[in-house]
Tab-separated table of C-alpha atoms in Angstrom:
chain	number	residue	atom	x	y	z
A	1	MET	CA	108.452	106.969	84.510
A	2	ILE	CA	106.261	106.078	87.134
A	3	ASP	CA	102.790	107.876	87.502
A	4	THR	CA	103.736	110.250	90.301
A	5	LEU	CA	99.851	111.279	90.810
A	6	ARG	CA	98.610	108.103	92.017
A	7	THR	CA	98.032	107.379	95.809
A	8	ASP	CA	97.143	103.862	95.913
A	9	VAL	CA	98.928	100.636	95.883
A	10	PRO	CA	97.208	97.922	94.436
A	11	GLU	CA	97.518	94.748	95.928
A	12	GLY	CA	100.174	92.168	94.897
A	13	GLU	CA	102.171	95.592	93.819
A	14	GLU	CA	103.602	96.732	97.338
A	15	ARG	CA	107.371	97.620	97.345
A	16	LEU	CA	106.958	98.319	101.265
A	17	ARG	CA	104.512	97.389	104.076
A	18	LEU	CA	103.778	99.447	107.146
A	19	GLU	CA	102.728	97.831	110.207
A	20	VAL	CA	102.113	99.581	113.594
A	21	GLU	CA	102.363	97.759	117.022
A	22	ASP	CA	103.011	99.050	120.408
A	23	GLY	CA	104.503	102.467	119.144
A	24	ILE	CA	106.834	101.216	116.767
A	25	GLY	CA	106.115	101.684	112.918
A	26	VAL	CA	107.692	98.667	111.034
A	27	LEU	CA	108.351	99.913	107.578
A	28	THR	CA	109.638	96.588	105.536
A	29	LEU	CA	111.069	95.986	102.280
A	30	CYS	CA	109.008	93.245	100.786
A	31	ARG	CA	110.552	91.957	97.547
A	32	PRO	CA	113.349	89.355	98.843
A	33	ALA	CA	112.634	87.709	95.477
A	34	GLY	CA	114.360	90.393	93.867
A	35	LEU	CA	117.083	91.445	96.763
A	36	ASN	CA	114.618	94.257	97.550
A	37	ALA	CA	115.852	96.112	94.398
A	38	TRP	CA	114.526	99.844	94.287
A	39	SER	CA	112.685	101.508	91.486
A	40	TRP	CA	110.633	104.932	91.039
A	41	GLU	CA	107.359	103.059	92.238
A	42	SER	CA	109.647	102.318	95.608
A	43	THR	CA	110.234	105.802	95.885
A	44	ARG	CA	106.333	106.839	95.562
A	45	GLN	CA	105.246	104.191	98.066
A	46	LEU	CA	107.774	105.264	100.479
A	47	GLY	CA	106.691	108.963	100.252
A	48	LEU	CA	102.766	107.798	100.929
A	49	LEU	CA	103.915	105.622	103.656
A	50	ALA	CA	106.027	108.250	105.227
A	51	ASP	CA	103.164	110.806	105.268
A	52	ARG	CA	101.186	108.278	106.921
A	53	ILE	CA	104.009	107.720	109.729
A	54	ARG	CA	104.331	111.416	109.994
A	55	PHE	CA	100.867	112.184	111.408
A	56	ASP	CA	100.172	109.194	113.248
A	57	ARG	CA	100.271	109.669	117.080
A	58	SER	CA	100.693	106.151	117.829
A	59	VAL	CA	104.181	106.084	116.001
A	60	ARG	CA	106.881	106.756	118.381
A	61	VAL	CA	109.778	105.257	116.355
A	62	VAL	CA	110.149	103.926	113.123
A	63	LEU	CA	111.808	100.091	112.739
A	64	LEU	CA	112.979	100.001	108.917
A	65	ARG	CA	113.725	96.304	108.071
A	66	ALA	CA	113.748	94.301	104.654
A	67	GLN	CA	112.602	90.438	104.082
A	68	GLY	CA	115.087	87.914	102.708
A	69	ARG	CA	118.757	87.698	102.615
A	70	ALA	CA	119.471	91.232	101.363
A	71	PHE	CA	118.576	94.568	102.716
A	72	CYS	CA	118.339	96.347	99.376
A	73	ALA	CA	120.863	95.379	96.285
A	74	GLY	CA	120.575	98.735	94.653
A	75	ILE	CA	118.491	100.188	91.855
A	76	ASP	CA	116.036	97.673	89.780
A	77	VAL	CA	117.131	98.394	86.268
A	78	THR	CA	114.442	95.887	85.118
A	79	ALA	CA	111.244	97.529	86.789
A	80	PRO	CA	108.758	99.212	84.714
A	81	GLY	CA	109.457	103.248	84.005
A	82	GLY	CA	113.341	102.621	85.112
A	83	ALA	CA	114.565	104.886	81.969
A	84	ILE	CA	113.314	108.544	81.394
A	85	GLU	CA	113.209	109.478	77.821
A	86	GLY	CA	113.526	112.575	75.826
A	87	ARG	CA	113.293	113.938	72.403
A	88	THR	CA	117.036	115.127	72.596
A	89	ASP	CA	120.070	114.124	75.278
A	90	ALA	CA	119.522	118.038	76.524
A	91	GLU	CA	115.684	117.303	77.124
A	92	ARG	CA	116.158	113.561	78.816
A	93	ALA	CA	118.512	115.146	81.158
A	94	ARG	CA	116.291	117.786	81.860
A	95	ASN	CA	113.579	115.310	82.686
A	96	TYR	CA	115.778	113.196	84.928
A	97	TYR	CA	117.061	116.055	87.103
A	98	GLU	CA	112.883	116.870	87.708
A	99	GLY	CA	112.615	112.921	88.295
A	100	ILE	CA	115.381	113.192	90.913
A	101	ARG	CA	114.299	116.320	92.435
A	102	TRP	CA	110.978	114.627	92.904
A	103	ALA	CA	112.635	111.459	94.475
A	104	HIS	CA	114.520	113.972	96.873
A	105	GLU	CA	111.390	115.169	97.944
A	106	ARG	CA	109.858	112.009	98.976
A	107	PHE	CA	113.395	111.123	100.632
A	108	ALA	CA	113.252	114.123	102.403
A	109	VAL	CA	109.823	113.523	104.301
A	110	PHE	CA	111.192	110.036	105.137
A	111	ALA	CA	114.610	111.377	106.827
A	112	GLY	CA	112.742	114.042	108.118
A	113	LEU	CA	110.135	112.299	109.747
A	114	PRO	CA	109.727	113.682	113.578
A	115	GLN	CA	110.069	110.086	114.621
A	116	PRO	CA	113.435	108.443	114.827
A	117	VAL	CA	114.234	105.762	112.244
A	118	VAL	CA	116.179	102.752	113.091
A	119	ALA	CA	117.523	100.677	110.245
A	120	ALA	CA	118.036	96.656	110.559
A	121	VAL	CA	120.266	95.922	107.771
A	122	GLN	CA	121.572	92.553	106.706
A	123	GLY	CA	123.363	91.034	103.773
A	124	HIS	CA	123.898	93.409	100.607
A	125	CYS	CA	123.265	97.166	101.217
A	126	LEU	CA	124.175	98.607	98.069
A	127	GLY	CA	123.805	101.713	95.857
A	128	PHE	CA	120.463	103.148	96.609
A	129	GLY	CA	120.104	100.574	99.751
A	130	PHE	CA	123.227	101.829	101.170
A	131	GLU	CA	121.684	105.596	100.640
A	132	LEU	CA	118.333	104.262	102.050
A	133	ALA	CA	120.090	102.915	105.358
A	134	LEU	CA	121.837	106.233	105.640
A	135	MET	CA	118.894	108.479	105.865
A	136	ALA	CA	117.868	106.615	108.899
A	137	ASP	CA	118.849	107.931	112.406
A	138	LEU	CA	120.368	104.953	113.867
A	139	ARG	CA	121.724	101.524	111.989
A	140	ILE	CA	121.542	98.228	113.303
A	141	ALA	CA	123.764	95.811	110.856
A	142	ALA	CA	124.156	91.822	110.928
A	143	ASP	CA	127.458	90.855	110.748
A	144	ASP	CA	127.115	89.517	107.388
A	145	ALA	CA	126.200	93.154	105.854
A	146	VAL	CA	128.144	94.539	103.169
A	147	PHE	CA	127.867	98.156	102.383
A	148	ALA	CA	129.070	100.048	98.850
A	149	LEU	CA	128.334	102.673	96.692
A	150	PRO	CA	129.246	101.341	93.122
A	151	GLU	CA	127.647	104.235	91.180
A	152	ALA	CA	131.231	105.615	89.464
A	153	ARG	CA	131.703	102.024	88.243
A	154	LEU	CA	128.403	102.013	86.212
A	155	GLY	CA	129.093	105.724	84.995
A	156	VAL	CA	126.586	107.433	87.128
A	157	ALA	CA	126.891	109.965	90.002
A	158	VAL	CA	125.554	108.931	93.532
A	159	ASP	CA	122.001	110.367	93.381
A	160	ALA	CA	120.273	110.294	96.543
A	161	GLY	CA	122.941	112.087	98.729
A	162	GLY	CA	124.561	108.901	100.153
A	163	ASP	CA	127.964	110.246	99.655
A	164	LEU	CA	126.907	113.402	101.205
A	165	ARG	CA	125.648	111.575	104.469
A	166	ILE	CA	128.871	109.535	104.455
A	167	ALA	CA	130.995	112.546	104.628
A	168	ARG	CA	128.809	113.848	107.529
A	169	GLU	CA	129.236	110.820	109.050
A	170	ALA	CA	132.800	109.522	108.627
A	171	GLY	CA	134.115	112.496	106.724
A	172	ALA	CA	134.800	113.611	103.531
A	173	GLY	CA	137.943	111.510	102.618
A	174	TRP	CA	136.165	108.457	103.364
A	175	ALA	CA	133.103	109.567	101.451
A	176	LYS	CA	135.255	110.479	98.164
A	177	PHE	CA	137.117	106.990	98.883
A	178	LEU	CA	133.958	105.100	98.802
A	179	ALA	CA	132.072	106.943	96.093
A	180	LEU	CA	135.116	107.009	93.693
A	181	THR	CA	136.375	103.556	94.147
A	182	GLY	CA	132.954	101.522	94.299
A	183	ARG	CA	134.783	99.420	97.044
A	184	SER	CA	132.593	97.647	99.573
A	185	LEU	CA	132.905	97.932	103.378
A	186	ASP	CA	131.935	94.810	106.116
A	187	ALA	CA	129.936	95.545	109.038
A	188	ALA	CA	132.987	95.863	111.336
A	189	THR	CA	134.229	98.412	108.899
A	190	ALA	CA	131.089	100.466	108.822
A	191	GLU	CA	130.971	100.497	112.522
A	192	ARG	CA	134.680	101.766	113.044
A	193	LEU	CA	133.766	104.822	110.599
A	194	HIS	CA	130.512	105.578	112.687
A	195	LEU	CA	128.178	104.712	109.532
A	196	VAL	CA	126.913	101.718	111.987
A	197	GLN	CA	126.123	101.969	115.539
A	198	LEU	CA	126.018	98.346	116.458
A	199	VAL	CA	126.750	95.061	114.764
A	200	VAL	CA	125.392	91.978	115.833
A	201	THR	CA	124.938	88.159	114.509
A	202	ARG	CA	122.219	87.702	111.697
A	203	ASP	CA	120.133	85.692	114.051
A	204	GLU	CA	120.204	88.655	116.747
A	205	LEU	CA	119.494	91.325	114.029
A	206	ASP	CA	115.860	91.692	114.530
A	207	GLY	CA	115.999	91.496	118.037
A	208	ALA	CA	118.632	93.936	118.638
A	209	ALA	CA	116.911	96.396	116.397
A	210	ARG	CA	113.533	96.168	118.028
A	211	ALA	CA	115.203	96.527	121.365
A	212	VAL	CA	116.648	100.026	120.474
A	213	ALA	CA	113.275	100.950	119.033
A	214	VAL	CA	111.618	99.820	122.156
A	215	GLU	CA	113.824	101.654	124.235
A	216	ILE	CA	113.510	105.162	122.050
A	217	ALA	CA	109.629	104.447	122.063
A	218	ALA	CA	109.592	104.483	126.121
A	219	ASN	CA	111.012	107.821	126.179
A	220	ALA	CA	108.886	111.206	126.071
A	221	PRO	CA	107.681	111.748	122.576
A	222	LEU	CA	108.195	115.338	122.822
A	223	ALA	CA	111.726	115.023	124.082
A	224	VAL	CA	112.381	112.373	121.391
A	225	ARG	CA	111.319	114.473	118.638
A	226	GLY	CA	113.117	117.476	119.714
A	227	ILE	CA	116.402	115.854	119.797
A	228	LYS	CA	116.218	114.522	116.625
A	229	HIS	CA	115.161	118.035	115.346
A	230	ASP	CA	117.881	119.879	117.119
A	231	ILE	CA	121.040	117.153	115.833
A	232	ASP	CA	119.535	117.145	112.487
A	233	THR	CA	119.275	121.117	112.019
A	234	TYR	CA	123.196	121.157	113.148
A	235	ALA	CA	124.110	118.052	111.135
A	236	ASP	CA	122.328	118.553	107.823
A	237	ALA	CA	123.214	122.425	107.500
A	238	GLY	CA	124.088	122.963	103.546
A	239	LEU	CA	122.419	119.597	102.760
A	240	ALA	CA	119.685	120.754	100.727
A	241	ALA	CA	121.813	123.062	98.504
A	242	ALA	CA	124.028	119.867	98.555
A	243	LEU	CA	121.390	117.530	97.134
A	244	ASP	CA	120.377	120.081	94.210
A	245	ARG	CA	123.876	119.872	92.886
A	246	THR	CA	123.574	116.008	93.306
A	247	ALA	CA	120.289	116.089	91.484
A	248	GLY	CA	122.097	117.818	88.546
A	249	SER	CA	125.355	115.745	88.439
A	250	ALA	CA	122.896	112.321	88.643
A	251	ALA	CA	120.964	113.804	85.557
A	252	LEU	CA	123.924	114.660	83.491
A	253	THR	CA	125.374	111.421	84.130
A	254	LEU	CA	122.322	109.471	83.831
A	255	ALA	CA	121.920	110.765	80.185
A	256	SER	CA	125.473	110.056	78.984
A	257	GLU	CA	126.584	107.576	76.914
A	258	ASP	CA	128.794	106.394	79.591
A	259	SER	CA	126.120	105.287	81.499
A	260	ARG	CA	124.706	103.067	78.978
A	261	GLU	CA	128.191	101.625	78.490
A	262	GLY	CA	128.177	100.941	82.382
A	263	TYR	CA	125.258	99.042	82.467
A	264	ALA	CA	125.906	97.108	79.387
A	265	ALA	CA	129.151	96.167	80.417
A	266	LYS	CA	127.800	94.877	83.791
A	267	GLY	CA	125.135	92.946	81.811
A	268	ALA	CA	127.599	91.726	79.649
A	269	ARG	CA	130.123	90.884	82.471
A	270	ARG	CA	132.648	92.936	80.924
A	271	VAL	CA	134.980	95.638	81.386
A	272	PRO	CA	133.484	99.285	80.451
A	273	ARG	CA	135.189	101.317	78.083
A	274	PHE	CA	134.187	104.768	79.373
A	275	GLU	CA	135.084	107.722	77.348
A	276	GLY	CA	133.708	110.685	79.181
A	277	LYS	CA	130.847	111.279	76.813
């Protein structure tokens, strides 16, 4: 697993980049060649940047965006430290549980930023990519955006709370439908389900998302932060306990033989043979 004690980001190893301009903190996923696939290191860097944003008075709103043709294609299974080891399956599951709890703590800082977060989503927004977008307060999608939670097809649980946030936004039935089947959504359907607030053309995406960010940044900062906090307090009631349960489910499945079979089958482009063990 990644070194969680590091507080630096060596040049050339950036997974995200932060630039502050005119009251807007532009947070960019900057690994387009790998479709901005997510890793433990990405999580570490997100936590570091969220801490910087949190106490930066000059940042009134955050614009979350991505370079390239995809927002985020999911977890990068090739990234260093991607697999967590253990002397036994029980220890490995325990280590996964603690690792996921560590990740949840970083995501909580990001999702709980006092400043509103506007996500601009294009292309593939899959697995963790979808979960990251759902951590934002508002989502603007290009008409080519595709959303999915394919984890069950790989033999693992949805581990960052994306299914819980879908249940909050679209209802439990849709959360179960999407997470249990792994089906994908186009941008228009995501908008109909209230998972996206606005759909624009790909060429209009950056401008439209930035315009929303500018509109928010122009408003009174104390009022804006208060509104976000008040709505989140209501909407996220019970989320912390549900995320802890999620960490347990994810740890169990990540340490299972089914998950090994799921990823092996995907790599070999064959149908997986799950046995529930």
